[in-house]
Short mmCIF file of C-alpha atoms in Angstrom, two decimals:
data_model
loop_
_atom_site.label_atom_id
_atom_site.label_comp_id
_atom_site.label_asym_id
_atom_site.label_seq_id
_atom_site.Cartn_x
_atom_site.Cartn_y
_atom_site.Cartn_z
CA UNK T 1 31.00 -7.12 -16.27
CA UNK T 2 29.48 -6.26 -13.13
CA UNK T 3 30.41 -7.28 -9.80
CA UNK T 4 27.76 -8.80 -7.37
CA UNK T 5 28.01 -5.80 -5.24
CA UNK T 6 27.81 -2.84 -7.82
CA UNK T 7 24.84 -4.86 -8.86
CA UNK T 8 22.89 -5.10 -5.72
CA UNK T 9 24.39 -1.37 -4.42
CA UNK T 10 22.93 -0.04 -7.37
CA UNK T 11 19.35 -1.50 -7.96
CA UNK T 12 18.65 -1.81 -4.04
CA UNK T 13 19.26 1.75 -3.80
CA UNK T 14 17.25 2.22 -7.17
CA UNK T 15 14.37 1.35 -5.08
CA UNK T 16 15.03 2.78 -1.57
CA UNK T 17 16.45 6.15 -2.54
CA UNK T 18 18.17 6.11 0.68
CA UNK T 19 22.16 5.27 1.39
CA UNK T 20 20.97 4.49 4.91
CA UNK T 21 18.56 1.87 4.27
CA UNK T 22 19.92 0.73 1.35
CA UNK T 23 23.11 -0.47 3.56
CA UNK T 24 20.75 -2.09 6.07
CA UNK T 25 19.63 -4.15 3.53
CA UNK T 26 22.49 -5.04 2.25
CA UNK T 27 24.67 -5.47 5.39
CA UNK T 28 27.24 -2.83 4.77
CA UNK T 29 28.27 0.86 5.38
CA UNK T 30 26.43 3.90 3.99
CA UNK T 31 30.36 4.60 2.94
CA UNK T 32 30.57 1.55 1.12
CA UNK T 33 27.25 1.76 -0.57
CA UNK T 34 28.51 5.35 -1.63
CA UNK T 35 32.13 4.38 -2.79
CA UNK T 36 30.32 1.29 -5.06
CA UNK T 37 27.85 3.94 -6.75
CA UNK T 38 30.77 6.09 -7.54
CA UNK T 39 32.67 3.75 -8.75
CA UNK T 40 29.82 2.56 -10.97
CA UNK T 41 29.15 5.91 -12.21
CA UNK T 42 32.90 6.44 -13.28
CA UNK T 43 32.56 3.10 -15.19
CA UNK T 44 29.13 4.20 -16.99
CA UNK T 45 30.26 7.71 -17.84
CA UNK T 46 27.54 9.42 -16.34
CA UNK T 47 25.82 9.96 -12.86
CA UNK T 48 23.43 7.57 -11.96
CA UNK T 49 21.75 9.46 -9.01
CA UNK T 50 21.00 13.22 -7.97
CA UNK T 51 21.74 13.81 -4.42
CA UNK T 52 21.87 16.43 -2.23
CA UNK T 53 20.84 17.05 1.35
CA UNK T 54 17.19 16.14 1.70
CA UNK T 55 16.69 13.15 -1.26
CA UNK T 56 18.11 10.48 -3.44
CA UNK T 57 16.64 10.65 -7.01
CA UNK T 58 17.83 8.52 -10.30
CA UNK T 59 18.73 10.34 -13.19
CA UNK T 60 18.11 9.55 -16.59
CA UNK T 61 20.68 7.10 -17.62
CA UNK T 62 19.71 5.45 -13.81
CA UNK T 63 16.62 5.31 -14.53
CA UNK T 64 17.52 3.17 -17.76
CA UNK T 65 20.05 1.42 -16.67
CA UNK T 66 17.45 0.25 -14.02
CA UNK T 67 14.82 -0.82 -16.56
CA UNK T 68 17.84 -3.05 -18.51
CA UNK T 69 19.18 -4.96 -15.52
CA UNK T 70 16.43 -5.79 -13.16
CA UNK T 71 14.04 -8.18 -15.25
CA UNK T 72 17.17 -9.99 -15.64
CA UNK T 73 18.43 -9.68 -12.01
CA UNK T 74 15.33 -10.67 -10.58
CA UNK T 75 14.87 -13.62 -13.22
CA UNK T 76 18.86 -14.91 -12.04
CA UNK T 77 17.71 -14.60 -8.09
CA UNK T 78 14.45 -16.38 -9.15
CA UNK T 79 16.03 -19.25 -10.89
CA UNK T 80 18.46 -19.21 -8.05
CA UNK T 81 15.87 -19.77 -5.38
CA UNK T 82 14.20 -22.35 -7.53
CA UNK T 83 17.48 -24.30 -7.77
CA UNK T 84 17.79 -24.20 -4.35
CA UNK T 85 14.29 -25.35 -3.41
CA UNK T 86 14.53 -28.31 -6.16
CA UNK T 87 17.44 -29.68 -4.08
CA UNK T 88 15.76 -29.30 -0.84
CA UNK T 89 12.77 -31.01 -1.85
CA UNK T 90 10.88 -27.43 -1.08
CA UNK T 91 9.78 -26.38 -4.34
CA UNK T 92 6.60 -24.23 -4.01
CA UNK T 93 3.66 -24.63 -5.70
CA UNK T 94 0.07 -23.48 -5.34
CA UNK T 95 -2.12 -20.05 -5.23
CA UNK T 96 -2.23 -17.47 -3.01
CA UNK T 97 -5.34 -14.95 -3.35
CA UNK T 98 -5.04 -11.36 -2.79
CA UNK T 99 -7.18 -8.87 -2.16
CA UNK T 100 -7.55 -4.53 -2.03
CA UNK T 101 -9.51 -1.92 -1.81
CA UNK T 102 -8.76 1.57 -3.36
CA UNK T 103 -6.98 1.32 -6.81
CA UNK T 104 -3.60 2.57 -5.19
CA UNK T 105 -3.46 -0.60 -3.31
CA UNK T 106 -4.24 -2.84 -6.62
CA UNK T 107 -1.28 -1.13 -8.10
CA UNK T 108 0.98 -2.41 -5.47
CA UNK T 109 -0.63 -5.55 -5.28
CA UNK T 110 -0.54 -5.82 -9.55
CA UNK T 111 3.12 -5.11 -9.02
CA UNK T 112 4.15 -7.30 -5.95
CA UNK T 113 2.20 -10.08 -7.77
CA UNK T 114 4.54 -9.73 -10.96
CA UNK T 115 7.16 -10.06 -8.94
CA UNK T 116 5.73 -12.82 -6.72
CA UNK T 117 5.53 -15.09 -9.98
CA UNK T 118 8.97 -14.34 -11.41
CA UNK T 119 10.42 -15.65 -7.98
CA UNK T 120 7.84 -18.50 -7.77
CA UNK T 121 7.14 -19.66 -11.67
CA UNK T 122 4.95 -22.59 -10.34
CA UNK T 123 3.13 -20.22 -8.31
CA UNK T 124 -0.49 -18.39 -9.25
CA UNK T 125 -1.70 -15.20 -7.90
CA UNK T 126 -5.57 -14.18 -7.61
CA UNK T 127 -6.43 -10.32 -7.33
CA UNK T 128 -9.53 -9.18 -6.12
CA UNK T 129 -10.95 -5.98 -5.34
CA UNK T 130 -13.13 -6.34 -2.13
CA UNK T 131 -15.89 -4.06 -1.56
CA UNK T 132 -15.62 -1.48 1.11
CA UNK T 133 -19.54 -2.32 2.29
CA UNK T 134 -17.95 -5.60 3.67
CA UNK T 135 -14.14 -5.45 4.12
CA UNK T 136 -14.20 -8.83 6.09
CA UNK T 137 -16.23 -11.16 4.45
CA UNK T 138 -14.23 -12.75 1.84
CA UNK T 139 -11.11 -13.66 4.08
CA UNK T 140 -14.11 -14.91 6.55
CA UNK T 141 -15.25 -17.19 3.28
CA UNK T 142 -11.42 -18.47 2.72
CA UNK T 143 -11.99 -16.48 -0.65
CA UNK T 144 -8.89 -14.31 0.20
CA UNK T 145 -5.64 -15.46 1.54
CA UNK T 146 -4.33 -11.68 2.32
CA UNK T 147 -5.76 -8.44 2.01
CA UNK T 148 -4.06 -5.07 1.85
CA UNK T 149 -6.70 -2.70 3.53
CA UNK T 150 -8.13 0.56 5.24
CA UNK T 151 -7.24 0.12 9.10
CA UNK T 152 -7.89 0.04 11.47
CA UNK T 153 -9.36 -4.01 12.15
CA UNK T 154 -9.28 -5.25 15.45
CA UNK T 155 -11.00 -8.47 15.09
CA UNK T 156 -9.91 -11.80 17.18
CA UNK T 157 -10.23 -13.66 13.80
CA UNK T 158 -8.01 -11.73 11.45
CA UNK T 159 -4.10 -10.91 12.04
CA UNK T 160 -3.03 -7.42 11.31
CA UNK T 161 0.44 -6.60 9.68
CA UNK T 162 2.84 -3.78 9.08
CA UNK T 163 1.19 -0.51 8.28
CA UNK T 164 2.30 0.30 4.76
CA UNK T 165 1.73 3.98 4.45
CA UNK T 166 -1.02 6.22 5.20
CA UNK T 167 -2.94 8.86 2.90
CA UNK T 168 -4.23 12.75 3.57
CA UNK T 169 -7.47 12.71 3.78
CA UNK T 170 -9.91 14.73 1.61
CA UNK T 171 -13.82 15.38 1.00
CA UNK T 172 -15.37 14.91 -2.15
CA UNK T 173 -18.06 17.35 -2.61
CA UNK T 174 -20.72 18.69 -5.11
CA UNK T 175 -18.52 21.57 -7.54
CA UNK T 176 -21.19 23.77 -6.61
CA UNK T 177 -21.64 23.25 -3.13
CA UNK T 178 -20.25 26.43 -0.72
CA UNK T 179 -16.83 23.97 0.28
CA UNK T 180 -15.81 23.47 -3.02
CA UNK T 181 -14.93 27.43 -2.70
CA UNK T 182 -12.48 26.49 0.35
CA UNK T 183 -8.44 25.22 0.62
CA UNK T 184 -9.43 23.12 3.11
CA UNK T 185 -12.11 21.80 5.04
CA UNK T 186 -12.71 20.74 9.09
CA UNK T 187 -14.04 17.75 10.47
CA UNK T 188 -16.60 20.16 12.08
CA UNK T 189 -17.77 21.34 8.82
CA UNK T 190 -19.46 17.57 8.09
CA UNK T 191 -22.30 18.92 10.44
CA UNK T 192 -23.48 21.41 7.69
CA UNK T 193 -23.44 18.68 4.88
CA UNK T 194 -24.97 15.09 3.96
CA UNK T 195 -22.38 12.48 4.67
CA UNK T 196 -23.25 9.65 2.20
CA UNK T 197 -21.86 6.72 3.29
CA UNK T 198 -21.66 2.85 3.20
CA UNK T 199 -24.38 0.08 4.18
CA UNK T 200 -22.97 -0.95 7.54
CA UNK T 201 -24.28 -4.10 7.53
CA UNK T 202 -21.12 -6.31 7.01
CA UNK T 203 -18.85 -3.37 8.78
CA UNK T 204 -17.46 -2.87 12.49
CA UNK T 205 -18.66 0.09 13.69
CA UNK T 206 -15.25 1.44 15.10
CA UNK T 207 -14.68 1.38 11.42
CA UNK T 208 -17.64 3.67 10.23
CA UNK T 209 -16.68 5.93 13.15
CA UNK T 210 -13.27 6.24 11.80
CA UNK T 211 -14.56 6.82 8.22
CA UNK T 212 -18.46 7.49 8.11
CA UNK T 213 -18.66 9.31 11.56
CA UNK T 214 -22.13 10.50 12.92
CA UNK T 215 -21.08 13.04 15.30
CA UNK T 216 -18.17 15.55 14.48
CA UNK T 217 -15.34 15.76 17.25
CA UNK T 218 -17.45 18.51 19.65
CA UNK T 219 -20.34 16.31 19.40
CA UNK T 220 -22.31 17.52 16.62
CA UNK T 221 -24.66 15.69 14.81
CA UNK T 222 -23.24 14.78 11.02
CA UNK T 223 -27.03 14.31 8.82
CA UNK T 224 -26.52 10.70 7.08
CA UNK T 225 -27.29 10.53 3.38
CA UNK T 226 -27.65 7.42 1.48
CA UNK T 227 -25.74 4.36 2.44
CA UNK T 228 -24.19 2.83 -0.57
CA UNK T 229 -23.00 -0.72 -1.30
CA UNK T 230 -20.53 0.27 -3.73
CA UNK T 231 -17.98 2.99 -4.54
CA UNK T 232 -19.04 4.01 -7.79
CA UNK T 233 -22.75 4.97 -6.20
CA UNK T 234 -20.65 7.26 -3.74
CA UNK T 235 -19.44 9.33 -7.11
CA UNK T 236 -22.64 9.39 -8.76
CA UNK T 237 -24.10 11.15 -5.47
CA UNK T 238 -21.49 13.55 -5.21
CA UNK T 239 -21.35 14.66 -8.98
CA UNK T 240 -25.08 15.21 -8.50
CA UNK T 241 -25.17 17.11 -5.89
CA UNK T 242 -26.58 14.91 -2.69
CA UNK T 243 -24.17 15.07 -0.40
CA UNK T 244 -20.59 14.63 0.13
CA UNK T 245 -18.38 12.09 1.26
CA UNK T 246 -14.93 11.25 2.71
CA UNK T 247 -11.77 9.83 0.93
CA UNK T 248 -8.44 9.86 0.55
CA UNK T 249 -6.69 12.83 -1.47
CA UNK T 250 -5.15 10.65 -3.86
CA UNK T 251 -8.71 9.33 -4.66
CA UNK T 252 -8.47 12.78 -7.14
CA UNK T 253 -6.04 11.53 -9.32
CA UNK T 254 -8.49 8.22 -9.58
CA UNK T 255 -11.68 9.70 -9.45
CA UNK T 256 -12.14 13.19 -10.73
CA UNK T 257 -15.07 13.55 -12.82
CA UNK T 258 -17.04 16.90 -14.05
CA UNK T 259 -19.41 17.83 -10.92
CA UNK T 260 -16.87 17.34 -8.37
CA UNK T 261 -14.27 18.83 -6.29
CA UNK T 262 -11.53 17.13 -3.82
CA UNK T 263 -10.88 19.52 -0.40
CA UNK T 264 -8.77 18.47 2.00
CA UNK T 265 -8.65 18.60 5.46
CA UNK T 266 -6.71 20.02 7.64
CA UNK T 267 -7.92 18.13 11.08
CA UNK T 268 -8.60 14.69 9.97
CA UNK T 269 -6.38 11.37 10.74
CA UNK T 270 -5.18 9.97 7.78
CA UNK T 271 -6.28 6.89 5.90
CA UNK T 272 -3.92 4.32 7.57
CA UNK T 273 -3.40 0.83 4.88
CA UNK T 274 -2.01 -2.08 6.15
CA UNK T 275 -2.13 -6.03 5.64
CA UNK T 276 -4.55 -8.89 6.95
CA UNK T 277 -4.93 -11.93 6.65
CA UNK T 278 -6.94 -15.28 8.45
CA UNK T 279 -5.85 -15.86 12.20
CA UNK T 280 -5.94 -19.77 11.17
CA UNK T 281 -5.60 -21.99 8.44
CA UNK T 282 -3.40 -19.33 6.72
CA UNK T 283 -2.07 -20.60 3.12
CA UNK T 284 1.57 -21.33 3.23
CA UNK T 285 2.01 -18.93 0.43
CA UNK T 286 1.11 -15.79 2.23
CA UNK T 287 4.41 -15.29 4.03
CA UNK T 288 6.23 -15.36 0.99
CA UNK T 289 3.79 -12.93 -0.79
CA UNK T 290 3.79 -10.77 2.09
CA UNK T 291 7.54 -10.14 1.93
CA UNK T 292 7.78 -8.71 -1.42
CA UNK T 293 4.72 -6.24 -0.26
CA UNK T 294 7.20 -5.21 2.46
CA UNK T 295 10.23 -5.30 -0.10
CA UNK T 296 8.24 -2.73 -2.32
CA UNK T 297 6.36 -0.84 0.28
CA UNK T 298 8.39 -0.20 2.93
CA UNK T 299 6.67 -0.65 6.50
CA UNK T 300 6.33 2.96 8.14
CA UNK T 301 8.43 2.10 11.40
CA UNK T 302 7.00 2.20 14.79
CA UNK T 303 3.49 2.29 13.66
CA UNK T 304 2.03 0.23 14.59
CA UNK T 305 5.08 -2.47 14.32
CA UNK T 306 8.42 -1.63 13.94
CA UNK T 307 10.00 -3.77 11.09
CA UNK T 308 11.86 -6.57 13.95
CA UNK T 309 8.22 -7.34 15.43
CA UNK T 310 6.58 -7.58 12.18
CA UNK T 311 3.92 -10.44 12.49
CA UNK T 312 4.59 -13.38 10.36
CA UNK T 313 1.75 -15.52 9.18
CA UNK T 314 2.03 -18.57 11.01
CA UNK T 315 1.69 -21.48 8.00
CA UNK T 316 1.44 -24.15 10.05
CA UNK T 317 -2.68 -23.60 10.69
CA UNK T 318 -2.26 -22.94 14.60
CA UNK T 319 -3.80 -19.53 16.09
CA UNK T 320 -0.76 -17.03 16.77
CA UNK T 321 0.09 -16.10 19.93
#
């Protein structure tokens, strides 16, 4: 049988892939973390992890072993809480309503949701994909509770969270246009090509800038193609040849279609994606839901929070301070 520790040492570091953090977590030394693996591996038979000097990675029988115990562990720690919250009088109930943009977010929030109703069984999770032409408006219309999005947002309405990761940034252009030839591209060179872009309408403009630009760093002028209202208009442009557009590089593994090529940059800020959500009347549910985000996405520290002054929703319906 397995002792608490082995258990915990072994899947929390089955997620971080890091000794360090993995101790953090778990409120011990890197040493002990180490001597806890070992002495699960010498139990098992078998290594459970590759290391060497620059990365942690799980080998086969990890990876497995993994996959057996942590439907289970994560059931016991759900039942657990549950327990607990029955005798306090706390249990949760309700529905918290989520919302992305870019199908790499969904993923994470598809996942954190799973995980979100295995730790709160009489608990619901919405997902909703929210339209880049107007990133605000369903948190606005109390039709999202939290929103995992492209920063940044600076709006007096909306609290912003821990910056989850950020993505290389890439245009999309026409396979037969003169860039697709190129290994990468400048933000310069969006003066010599139609940007298509987004209706504006329902967007801040410091957003657009960020994104959509209409003048290249030196000043340029970038010509404006159409203004779409939804993504899949931006590919059908591109594949046929109207203008190009900008995105993030992992877009290609989403997106690629015949008529189109992905070139990077090699000047442009990344895409930056962090969490939202209402400034007031925030559901009680979000904190919880916004933790197991941060448990599978680990904040990038420093930027623009460092993971001790992460906001917190504030549950009680007052403004935070």
């Amino acid at each position: 049988m397995l002792e608490r520790l082995e258990l915990e040492a072994f899947l929390t570091l089955a997620e971080e892939l890091h000794f360090g953090r993995t101790a953090e977590r778990l409120h011990v030394t890197t040493g002990r973390v180490s001597q806890t693996i070992q002495k699960l591996e010498r139990r098992v038979g078998a290594p459970l992890f590759e290391r060497n000097s620059r990365k942690v990675t799980l080998t086969e029988v990890g990876r497995q072993l993994r996959d057996d115990l942590l439907p289970a562990y994560e059931q016991i720690s759900a039942g657990l809480a549950q327990a607990i919250a029955v005798g306090r009088g706390a249990l949760v109930r309700g529905m918290v309503r989520v919302g992305w943009s870019g199908a790499w977010c969904g993923n994470l929030m598809v996942q954190a949701a799973d995980r979100f109703r295995v730790r709160h069984p009489h608990c619901d999770v919405e997902i909703v994909e929210v339209q880049l032409c107007d990133p605000l408006g369903g948190m606005r219309a109390g039709t999202i509770d939290l929103q995992l999005t492209e920063f940044p947002i600076r709006e007096p309405d909306i609290t912003i969270g821990p910056l989850l990761f950020a993505e290389p940034r890439a245009l999309m252009v026409p396979a037969d246009h003169p860039f697709a030839r190129r290994e990468s591209v400048s933000l310069e060179d969006l003066a010599d090509a139609t940007l298509v872009t987004l209706n504006d309408a329902h967007i801040p403009r410091y957003w657009m800038d960020r994104y959509f630009p209409r003048k290249t760093p030196s000043g340029r002028r970038i010509p404006q193609g159409p203004a779409t209202n939804f993504w899949p208009e931006v590919l059908v442009h591109i594949a046929n040849g109207v203008g190009v557009s900008t995105v993030s590089l992992r877009a290609e593994n989403f997106h690629q279609r015949p008529g189109m090529v992905f070139v990077p940059f090699h000047d442009a800020p990344p895409i930056e994606y962090g969490l939202m959500w209402p400034t007031a009347g925030t559901n009680p549910l979000t904190g919880p839901f916004l933790d197991i985000v941060n448990e599978i996405a680990r904040p990038i520290r420093g930027a623009p929070h460092t993971p001790e002054e992460l906001p917190q929703p504030d549950t009680t319906g007052r403004p935070l301070g």
